[in-house]
Tab-separated table of C-alpha atoms in Angstrom:
chain	number	residue	atom	x	y	z
Q	172	UNK	CA	14.850	3.966	23.516
Q	173	UNK	CA	11.734	5.962	22.598
Q	174	UNK	CA	11.003	4.325	19.204
Q	175	UNK	CA	8.422	6.395	17.314
Q	176	UNK	CA	7.072	9.503	19.016
Q	177	UNK	CA	4.084	11.477	17.786
Q	178	UNK	CA	2.966	14.919	18.905
Q	179	UNK	CA	0.416	16.080	19.744
Q	180	UNK	CA	-1.626	13.196	21.182
Q	181	UNK	CA	-4.946	14.999	20.773
Q	182	UNK	CA	-6.081	18.032	18.842
Q	183	UNK	CA	-9.352	19.743	17.983
Q	184	UNK	CA	-9.437	21.995	14.932
Q	185	UNK	CA	-12.073	24.129	13.337
Q	186	UNK	CA	-12.831	23.716	9.640
Q	187	UNK	CA	-10.313	25.634	7.582
Q	188	UNK	CA	-7.570	25.724	10.212
Q	189	UNK	CA	-4.156	24.280	9.499
Q	190	UNK	CA	-1.819	22.213	11.621
Q	191	UNK	CA	1.254	20.019	11.501
Q	192	UNK	CA	1.582	16.589	13.073
Q	193	UNK	CA	5.074	15.709	14.161
Q	194	UNK	CA	6.693	12.290	14.058
Q	195	UNK	CA	10.178	11.432	15.272
Q	196	UNK	CA	11.993	8.087	15.310
Q	197	UNK	CA	15.308	7.254	16.941
Q	198	UNK	CA	15.945	3.890	15.246
Q	199	UNK	CA	17.777	5.281	12.209
Q	200	UNK	CA	15.061	3.906	9.935
Q	201	UNK	CA	15.058	4.877	6.276
Q	202	UNK	CA	11.337	4.469	5.679
Q	203	UNK	CA	8.586	6.482	7.349
Q	204	UNK	CA	4.829	6.485	6.821
Q	205	UNK	CA	1.679	8.328	7.764
Q	206	UNK	CA	-1.531	6.307	8.066
Q	207	UNK	CA	-5.018	7.313	9.085
Q	208	UNK	CA	-7.373	4.965	10.873
Q	209	UNK	CA	-11.134	5.275	10.689
Q	210	UNK	CA	-13.713	2.896	12.208
Q	211	UNK	CA	-14.273	-0.151	10.020
Q	212	UNK	CA	-11.691	0.929	7.467
Q	213	UNK	CA	-8.419	-0.187	8.947
Q	214	UNK	CA	-5.262	1.769	8.285
Q	215	UNK	CA	-4.935	3.711	5.054
Q	216	UNK	CA	-1.650	5.080	3.805
Q	217	UNK	CA	-1.569	8.854	3.311
Q	218	UNK	CA	2.050	9.548	2.360
Q	219	UNK	CA	5.350	7.827	2.855
Q	220	UNK	CA	9.067	8.489	2.552
Q	221	UNK	CA	11.869	6.170	1.461
Q	222	UNK	CA	14.626	8.392	2.808
Q	223	UNK	CA	15.638	11.879	3.826
Q	224	UNK	CA	14.409	14.473	1.361
Q	225	UNK	CA	11.959	12.118	-0.398
Q	226	UNK	CA	8.191	11.772	-0.162
Q	227	UNK	CA	5.555	9.885	-2.140
Q	228	UNK	CA	1.762	9.658	-2.220
Q	229	UNK	CA	-0.117	6.764	-0.698
Q	230	UNK	CA	-3.753	5.746	-1.054
Q	231	UNK	CA	-5.417	8.875	0.364
Q	232	UNK	CA	-3.036	11.847	-0.066
Q	233	UNK	CA	-5.537	14.618	-0.898
Q	234	UNK	CA	-5.661	17.444	1.636
Q	235	UNK	CA	-2.312	16.519	3.193
Q	236	UNK	CA	1.301	17.448	2.630
Q	237	UNK	CA	4.450	15.961	4.110
Q	238	UNK	CA	8.110	16.771	4.516
Q	239	UNK	CA	11.174	14.721	5.462
Q	240	UNK	CA	13.917	17.289	5.875
Q	241	UNK	CA	15.768	15.151	8.418
Q	242	UNK	CA	15.982	11.370	8.451
Q	243	UNK	CA	14.497	11.080	11.920
Q	244	UNK	CA	11.487	13.364	11.368
Q	245	UNK	CA	8.407	13.056	9.170
Q	246	UNK	CA	5.873	15.878	9.282
Q	247	UNK	CA	2.254	15.685	8.150
Q	248	UNK	CA	0.494	18.940	7.352
Q	249	UNK	CA	-3.174	19.728	6.957
Q	250	UNK	CA	-3.480	22.926	4.956
Q	251	UNK	CA	-7.208	23.543	5.450
Q	252	UNK	CA	-8.805	21.039	7.782
Q	253	UNK	CA	-12.149	19.466	6.898
Q	254	UNK	CA	-14.501	17.350	9.050
Q	255	UNK	CA	-13.676	14.369	6.801
Q	256	UNK	CA	-10.152	14.526	8.208
Q	257	UNK	CA	-11.370	13.647	11.692
Q	258	UNK	CA	-9.428	10.480	12.346
Q	259	UNK	CA	-6.631	8.851	14.298
Q	260	UNK	CA	-3.290	9.417	12.596
Q	261	UNK	CA	-0.451	6.954	13.018
Q	262	UNK	CA	3.131	7.472	12.054
Q	263	UNK	CA	5.311	4.428	11.451
Q	264	UNK	CA	8.869	3.669	10.449
Q	265	UNK	CA	10.760	0.661	9.134
Q	266	UNK	CA	14.346	-0.246	8.346
Q	267	UNK	CA	13.433	-1.437	4.853
Q	268	UNK	CA	10.512	-2.950	2.996
Q	269	UNK	CA	11.440	-6.606	3.266
Q	270	UNK	CA	10.329	-9.384	5.554
Q	271	UNK	CA	12.736	-8.417	8.302
Q	272	UNK	CA	11.419	-4.884	8.354
Q	273	UNK	CA	8.195	-4.719	10.333
Q	274	UNK	CA	6.572	-1.355	10.885
Q	275	UNK	CA	7.064	0.372	14.225
Q	276	UNK	CA	4.127	2.614	15.048
Q	277	UNK	CA	3.762	5.667	17.228
Q	278	UNK	CA	0.870	5.933	19.690
Q	279	UNK	CA	-1.260	8.017	17.381
Q	280	UNK	CA	-2.731	11.508	17.190
Q	281	UNK	CA	-6.480	11.810	17.670
Q	282	UNK	CA	-7.694	14.689	15.532
Q	283	UNK	CA	-11.212	16.104	15.561
Q	284	UNK	CA	-12.259	18.715	13.008
Q	285	UNK	CA	-15.464	20.562	13.853
P	846	UNK	CA	-3.990	-2.243	-6.499
P	847	UNK	CA	-4.321	-4.313	-3.371
P	848	UNK	CA	-7.321	-5.488	-1.384
P	849	UNK	CA	-7.651	-7.655	1.702
P	850	UNK	CA	-10.709	-9.271	3.235
P	851	UNK	CA	-11.025	-10.412	6.819
P	852	UNK	CA	-14.006	-10.925	9.142
P	853	UNK	CA	-15.000	-7.844	11.081
P	854	UNK	CA	-15.552	-9.569	14.402
P	855	UNK	CA	-14.816	-12.868	16.138
P	856	UNK	CA	-15.792	-13.957	19.629
P	857	UNK	CA	-14.237	-16.824	21.595
P	858	UNK	CA	-13.867	-17.976	25.181
P	859	UNK	CA	-10.778	-18.028	27.341
P	860	UNK	CA	-8.610	-21.082	26.738
P	861	UNK	CA	-10.071	-21.753	23.305
P	862	UNK	CA	-8.450	-21.600	19.852
P	863	UNK	CA	-9.502	-19.039	17.262
P	864	UNK	CA	-8.586	-18.619	13.601
P	865	UNK	CA	-8.734	-15.265	11.810
P	866	UNK	CA	-8.773	-15.588	8.036
P	867	UNK	CA	-7.472	-13.190	5.435
P	868	UNK	CA	-7.801	-13.310	1.667
P	869	UNK	CA	-5.916	-10.868	-0.478
P	870	UNK	CA	-5.541	-9.580	-4.007
P	871	UNK	CA	-2.343	-7.830	-4.934
P	872	UNK	CA	-0.026	-7.322	-7.868
P	873	UNK	CA	3.440	-8.483	-6.938
P	874	UNK	CA	3.105	-10.481	-3.720
P	875	UNK	CA	5.908	-10.108	-1.200
P	876	UNK	CA	4.424	-11.706	1.920
P	877	UNK	CA	1.585	-11.493	4.432
P	878	UNK	CA	1.983	-9.736	7.784
P	879	UNK	CA	-0.163	-9.651	10.899
P	880	UNK	CA	-0.459	-6.823	13.405
P	881	UNK	CA	-2.259	-6.577	16.741
P	882	UNK	CA	-3.862	-3.428	18.087
P	883	UNK	CA	-5.417	-3.021	21.517
P	884	UNK	CA	-8.107	-0.380	21.943
P	885	UNK	CA	-6.511	3.056	22.124
P	886	UNK	CA	-3.079	1.654	21.328
P	887	UNK	CA	-0.687	1.428	18.433
P	888	UNK	CA	-0.528	-1.520	16.040
P	889	UNK	CA	2.303	-3.912	16.863
P	890	UNK	CA	3.883	-6.499	14.591
P	891	UNK	CA	3.014	-10.144	15.208
P	892	UNK	CA	4.232	-12.248	12.311
P	893	UNK	CA	5.237	-12.435	8.672
P	894	UNK	CA	4.879	-15.209	6.090
P	895	UNK	CA	6.677	-15.062	2.768
P	896	UNK	CA	6.488	-18.780	1.964
P	897	UNK	CA	3.658	-21.313	2.119
P	898	UNK	CA	3.126	-23.055	5.412
P	899	UNK	CA	2.802	-22.429	9.097
P	900	UNK	CA	4.988	-20.149	11.214
P	901	UNK	CA	4.718	-20.593	14.971
P	902	UNK	CA	5.581	-18.032	17.625
P	903	UNK	CA	4.458	-19.140	21.043
P	904	UNK	CA	0.673	-19.214	21.278
P	905	UNK	CA	0.328	-17.490	17.900
P	906	UNK	CA	0.780	-19.136	14.502
P	907	UNK	CA	0.336	-17.744	11.022
P	908	UNK	CA	-0.338	-19.678	7.845
P	909	UNK	CA	0.016	-18.763	4.194
P	910	UNK	CA	-1.130	-20.357	0.946
P	911	UNK	CA	0.114	-18.269	-1.964
P	912	UNK	CA	-1.741	-20.332	-4.560
P	913	UNK	CA	-5.039	-19.573	-2.771
P	914	UNK	CA	-4.118	-15.961	-1.891
P	915	UNK	CA	-5.108	-16.851	1.641
P	916	UNK	CA	-3.677	-16.781	5.098
P	917	UNK	CA	-4.786	-17.027	8.682
P	918	UNK	CA	-3.702	-16.163	12.173
P	919	UNK	CA	-4.222	-18.877	14.780
P	920	UNK	CA	-4.376	-17.951	18.444
P	921	UNK	CA	-4.225	-20.784	20.962
P	922	UNK	CA	-4.956	-20.900	24.700
P	923	UNK	CA	-6.785	-17.606	24.437
P	924	UNK	CA	-6.326	-15.134	27.249
P	925	UNK	CA	-8.375	-12.066	28.098
P	926	UNK	CA	-5.428	-9.876	27.081
P	927	UNK	CA	-5.747	-11.212	23.512
P	928	UNK	CA	-8.904	-9.123	23.091
P	929	UNK	CA	-7.789	-6.711	20.399
P	930	UNK	CA	-8.064	-5.995	16.695
P	931	UNK	CA	-5.935	-8.023	14.303
P	932	UNK	CA	-4.914	-6.750	10.884
P	933	UNK	CA	-3.476	-8.632	7.961
P	934	UNK	CA	-1.318	-6.650	5.558
P	935	UNK	CA	0.502	-7.078	2.257
P	936	UNK	CA	3.203	-5.085	0.528
P	937	UNK	CA	1.727	-3.728	-2.676
P	938	UNK	CA	3.528	-1.786	-5.376
P	939	UNK	CA	2.782	1.859	-5.964
P	940	UNK	CA	3.171	2.650	-9.618
P	941	UNK	CA	4.400	6.228	-9.273
P	942	UNK	CA	7.636	5.274	-7.574
P	943	UNK	CA	7.763	1.495	-7.858
P	944	UNK	CA	8.325	1.367	-4.110
P	945	UNK	CA	6.354	-1.004	-1.916
P	946	UNK	CA	4.441	0.041	1.178
P	947	UNK	CA	2.165	-1.942	3.489
P	948	UNK	CA	-1.575	-2.095	2.764
P	949	UNK	CA	-3.777	-3.212	5.663
P	950	UNK	CA	-7.058	-5.076	5.834
P	951	UNK	CA	-9.929	-3.483	7.739
P	952	UNK	CA	-9.190	-5.552	10.828
P	953	UNK	CA	-10.869	-8.288	12.864
P	954	UNK	CA	-11.993	-7.409	16.349
P	955	UNK	CA	-11.456	-10.373	18.659
P	956	UNK	CA	-13.426	-10.477	21.873
P	957	UNK	CA	-12.324	-13.059	24.406
P	958	UNK	CA	-14.986	-13.915	26.969
P	959	UNK	CA	-14.424	-15.542	30.354
Protein backbone atom coordinates (compact mmCIF):
# COMPACT_ATOMS: atom_id res chain seq x y z
CA UNK A 1 0.00 0.00 0.00
CA UNK A 2 1.87 3.07 -1.26
CA UNK A 3 -0.25 5.77 0.46
CA UNK A 4 0.58 9.18 -1.00
CA UNK A 5 3.24 9.34 -3.71
CA UNK A 6 4.81 12.54 -4.97
CA UNK A 7 6.95 13.01 -8.06
CA UNK A 8 9.51 14.31 -8.61
CA UNK A 9 11.45 14.24 -5.32
CA UNK A 10 13.78 17.06 -6.34
CA UNK A 11 13.75 19.66 -9.06
CA UNK A 12 15.73 22.76 -10.01
CA UNK A 13 14.05 25.34 -12.22
CA UNK A 14 15.14 28.59 -13.73
CA UNK A 15 13.03 31.70 -13.21
CA UNK A 16 10.16 31.75 -15.67
CA UNK A 17 10.09 28.01 -16.34
CA UNK A 18 6.97 25.98 -15.70
CA UNK A 19 6.46 22.57 -14.19
CA UNK A 20 3.86 20.24 -12.74
CA UNK A 21 4.14 18.38 -9.45
CA UNK A 22 2.31 15.10 -9.37
CA UNK A 23 0.53 13.57 -6.40
CA UNK A 24 -1.20 10.20 -6.33
CA UNK A 25 -3.01 8.44 -3.48
CA UNK A 26 -4.33 4.90 -3.39
CA UNK A 27 -6.53 5.18 -0.28
CA UNK A 28 -9.69 6.32 -2.09
CA UNK A 29 -9.61 9.60 -0.16
CA UNK A 30 -11.98 12.38 -1.16
CA UNK A 31 -9.87 15.27 0.07
CA UNK A 32 -6.45 16.24 -1.25
CA UNK A 33 -4.19 19.18 -0.42
CA UNK A 34 -1.02 20.91 -1.50
CA UNK A 35 1.08 22.58 1.20
CA UNK A 36 4.40 24.37 1.02
CA UNK A 37 6.88 24.34 3.86
CA UNK A 38 9.43 27.08 4.40
CA UNK A 39 11.89 27.39 7.31
CA UNK A 40 10.24 28.89 10.38
CA UNK A 41 6.84 29.13 8.71
CA UNK A 42 5.40 25.68 9.08
CA UNK A 43 3.07 24.29 6.46
CA UNK A 44 0.92 26.68 4.45
CA UNK A 45 -2.01 25.54 2.37
CA UNK A 46 -1.77 26.40 -1.34
CA UNK A 47 -4.84 24.72 -2.84
CA UNK A 48 -7.09 21.87 -1.90
CA UNK A 49 -9.78 19.66 -3.38
CA UNK A 50 -12.89 18.19 -1.76
CA UNK A 51 -13.50 15.68 -4.53
CA UNK A 52 -12.90 14.77 -8.14
CA UNK A 53 -13.32 17.76 -10.43
CA UNK A 54 -13.23 20.34 -7.60
CA UNK A 55 -10.50 22.68 -6.42
CA UNK A 56 -10.35 25.62 -4.01
CA UNK A 57 -7.80 28.22 -2.94
CA UNK A 58 -5.92 27.98 0.32
CA UNK A 59 -3.81 30.56 2.13
CA UNK A 60 -1.13 31.13 -0.53
CA UNK A 61 -2.58 30.26 -3.97
CA UNK A 62 -0.94 32.97 -6.12
CA UNK A 63 1.39 31.65 -8.81
CA UNK A 64 -0.03 28.12 -8.64
CA UNK A 65 -2.78 26.20 -10.36
CA UNK A 66 -4.20 22.78 -9.60
CA UNK A 67 -6.33 20.12 -11.21
CA UNK A 68 -8.16 17.05 -9.89
CA UNK A 69 -9.35 15.27 -13.00
CA UNK A 70 -9.24 11.87 -11.30
CA UNK A 71 -10.01 11.14 -7.66
CA UNK A 72 -6.61 9.62 -7.00
CA UNK A 73 -4.51 12.40 -8.56
CA UNK A 74 -3.94 16.02 -7.59
CA UNK A 75 -1.61 18.08 -9.77
CA UNK A 76 0.09 21.33 -8.79
CA UNK A 77 1.32 23.58 -11.57
CA UNK A 78 3.74 26.47 -11.52
CA UNK A 79 3.11 28.59 -14.60
CA UNK A 80 6.16 30.86 -14.35
CA UNK A 81 8.47 29.90 -11.53
CA UNK A 82 9.92 32.58 -9.25
CA UNK A 83 12.70 32.32 -6.63
CA UNK A 84 10.05 32.94 -3.94
CA UNK A 85 8.60 29.55 -4.87
CA UNK A 86 11.72 27.75 -3.70
CA UNK A 87 10.28 25.49 -1.04
CA UNK A 88 9.41 21.95 -0.05
CA UNK A 89 5.99 20.98 -1.38
CA UNK A 90 3.88 18.39 0.39
CA UNK A 91 0.80 16.72 -0.93
CA UNK A 92 -1.66 15.22 1.54
CA UNK A 93 -4.97 13.41 1.46
CA UNK A 94 -7.71 12.62 3.95
CA UNK A 95 -10.92 10.62 4.02
CA UNK A 96 -12.91 13.57 5.34
CA UNK A 97 -12.42 16.67 7.45
CA UNK A 98 -13.51 15.31 10.80
CA UNK A 99 -11.61 14.01 13.79
CA UNK A 100 -11.22 10.54 12.34
CA UNK A 101 -9.66 11.92 9.20
CA UNK A 102 -6.00 12.72 9.79
CA UNK A 103 -3.92 13.92 6.88
CA UNK A 104 -1.64 11.44 5.13
CA UNK A 105 1.36 13.17 3.62
CA UNK A 106 3.65 12.31 0.75
CA UNK A 107 7.43 12.54 1.17
CA UNK A 108 7.66 15.96 -0.41
CA UNK A 109 9.15 17.61 -3.48
CA UNK A 110 12.15 19.86 -2.93
CA UNK A 111 12.00 22.64 -5.49
CA UNK A 112 14.72 25.22 -6.07
CA UNK A 113 14.12 28.15 -8.42
CA UNK A 114 17.26 30.00 -9.49
CA UNK B 1 -8.79 33.46 9.89
CA UNK B 2 -6.73 31.13 12.02
CA UNK B 3 -3.46 31.57 13.87
CA UNK B 4 -1.45 29.26 16.10
CA UNK B 5 1.48 30.00 18.38
CA UNK B 6 4.00 27.47 19.61
CA UNK B 7 7.61 27.75 20.80
CA UNK B 8 10.17 27.49 18.05
CA UNK B 9 12.57 25.23 19.90
CA UNK B 10 12.71 22.99 22.97
CA UNK B 11 15.63 20.99 24.30
CA UNK B 12 15.43 18.10 26.77
CA UNK B 13 17.47 15.10 27.85
CA UNK B 14 16.80 11.44 27.24
CA UNK B 15 14.35 9.95 29.72
CA UNK B 16 12.87 13.31 30.66
CA UNK B 17 9.36 14.71 30.10
CA UNK B 18 8.73 17.67 27.80
CA UNK B 19 5.62 19.73 27.14
CA UNK B 20 5.04 21.61 23.88
CA UNK B 21 2.39 24.30 24.16
CA UNK B 22 0.08 25.64 21.50
CA UNK B 23 -2.33 28.55 21.64
CA UNK B 24 -4.72 29.17 18.81
CA UNK B 25 -7.22 31.64 17.42
CA UNK B 26 -9.80 30.39 14.99
CA UNK B 27 -13.37 31.00 13.93
CA UNK B 28 -15.34 27.80 14.30
CA UNK B 29 -13.21 25.42 16.36
CA UNK B 30 -13.35 21.76 15.40
CA UNK B 31 -10.41 20.29 17.33
CA UNK B 32 -6.65 20.45 17.80
CA UNK B 33 -4.30 18.03 16.04
CA UNK B 34 -0.62 17.27 16.48
CA UNK B 35 1.81 16.08 13.82
CA UNK B 36 5.43 14.95 14.03
CA UNK B 37 8.02 15.54 11.34
CA UNK B 38 11.56 14.19 11.33
CA UNK B 39 14.19 16.10 9.37
CA UNK B 40 13.79 15.39 5.67
CA UNK B 41 10.60 13.42 6.25
CA UNK B 42 6.88 13.84 5.90
CA UNK B 43 4.60 15.02 8.70
CA UNK B 44 2.79 12.15 10.41
CA UNK B 45 -0.34 12.33 12.54
CA UNK B 46 0.08 11.94 16.30
CA UNK B 47 -3.14 12.88 18.04
CA UNK B 48 -6.41 14.78 17.95
CA UNK B 49 -8.43 16.47 20.70
CA UNK B 50 -11.97 17.66 20.11
CA UNK B 51 -13.03 17.82 23.76
CA UNK B 52 -11.38 19.26 26.87
CA UNK B 53 -9.01 17.00 28.73
CA UNK B 54 -6.11 14.66 28.24
CA UNK B 55 -5.78 11.99 25.55
CA UNK B 56 -3.05 9.41 26.09
CA UNK B 57 -1.37 7.30 23.44
CA UNK B 58 1.60 5.44 24.82
CA UNK B 59 4.39 7.84 25.74
CA UNK B 60 2.58 10.75 24.10
CA UNK B 61 -0.38 12.64 25.55
CA UNK B 62 -2.26 15.65 24.25
CA UNK B 63 -4.33 18.10 26.25
CA UNK B 64 -6.96 20.62 25.23
CA UNK B 65 -8.69 23.50 27.00
CA UNK B 66 -11.22 25.05 24.64
CA UNK B 67 -12.09 27.87 27.04
CA UNK B 68 -8.41 28.94 27.06
CA UNK B 69 -7.83 28.21 23.35
CA UNK B 70 -4.83 26.22 24.48
CA UNK B 71 -3.41 22.77 24.14
CA UNK B 72 -0.19 20.92 24.67
CA UNK B 73 1.63 17.80 23.63
CA UNK B 74 3.35 15.88 26.43
CA UNK B 75 6.16 13.49 25.61
CA UNK B 76 7.33 11.16 28.37
CA UNK B 77 10.42 8.96 28.69
CA UNK B 78 12.07 10.88 25.89
CA UNK B 79 14.13 8.91 23.42
CA UNK B 80 16.67 10.14 20.90
CA UNK B 81 14.28 9.19 18.09
CA UNK B 82 11.79 11.78 19.42
CA UNK B 83 14.06 14.53 18.08
CA UNK B 84 11.82 16.06 15.45
CA UNK B 85 9.55 19.02 14.76
CA UNK B 86 6.06 18.99 16.23
CA UNK B 87 3.18 20.94 14.72
CA UNK B 88 -0.18 21.78 16.19
CA UNK B 89 -3.02 22.33 13.74
CA UNK B 90 -6.66 23.40 13.71
CA UNK B 91 -9.40 23.10 11.14
CA UNK B 92 -10.37 26.60 10.11
CA UNK B 93 -13.18 27.60 7.77
CA UNK B 94 -12.44 29.07 4.38
CA UNK B 95 -15.12 31.55 3.48
CA UNK B 96 -15.13 30.99 -0.28
CA UNK B 97 -16.37 27.43 -0.06
CA UNK B 98 -17.30 26.99 3.59
CA UNK B 99 -15.11 23.90 3.64
CA UNK B 100 -12.61 23.31 6.42
CA UNK B 101 -8.94 22.55 5.87
CA UNK B 102 -6.08 22.14 8.35
CA UNK B 103 -4.00 25.18 9.33
CA UNK B 104 -0.64 24.43 10.95
CA UNK B 105 1.45 26.27 13.50
CA UNK B 106 5.05 27.09 12.62
CA UNK B 107 6.33 24.06 14.51
CA UNK B 108 8.45 23.34 17.58
CA UNK B 109 11.81 21.73 17.02
CA UNK B 110 12.54 19.27 19.82
CA UNK B 111 16.13 18.28 20.40
CA UNK B 112 16.69 15.33 22.70
CA UNK B 113 20.18 15.18 24.17
CA UNK B 114 21.87 12.12 25.67
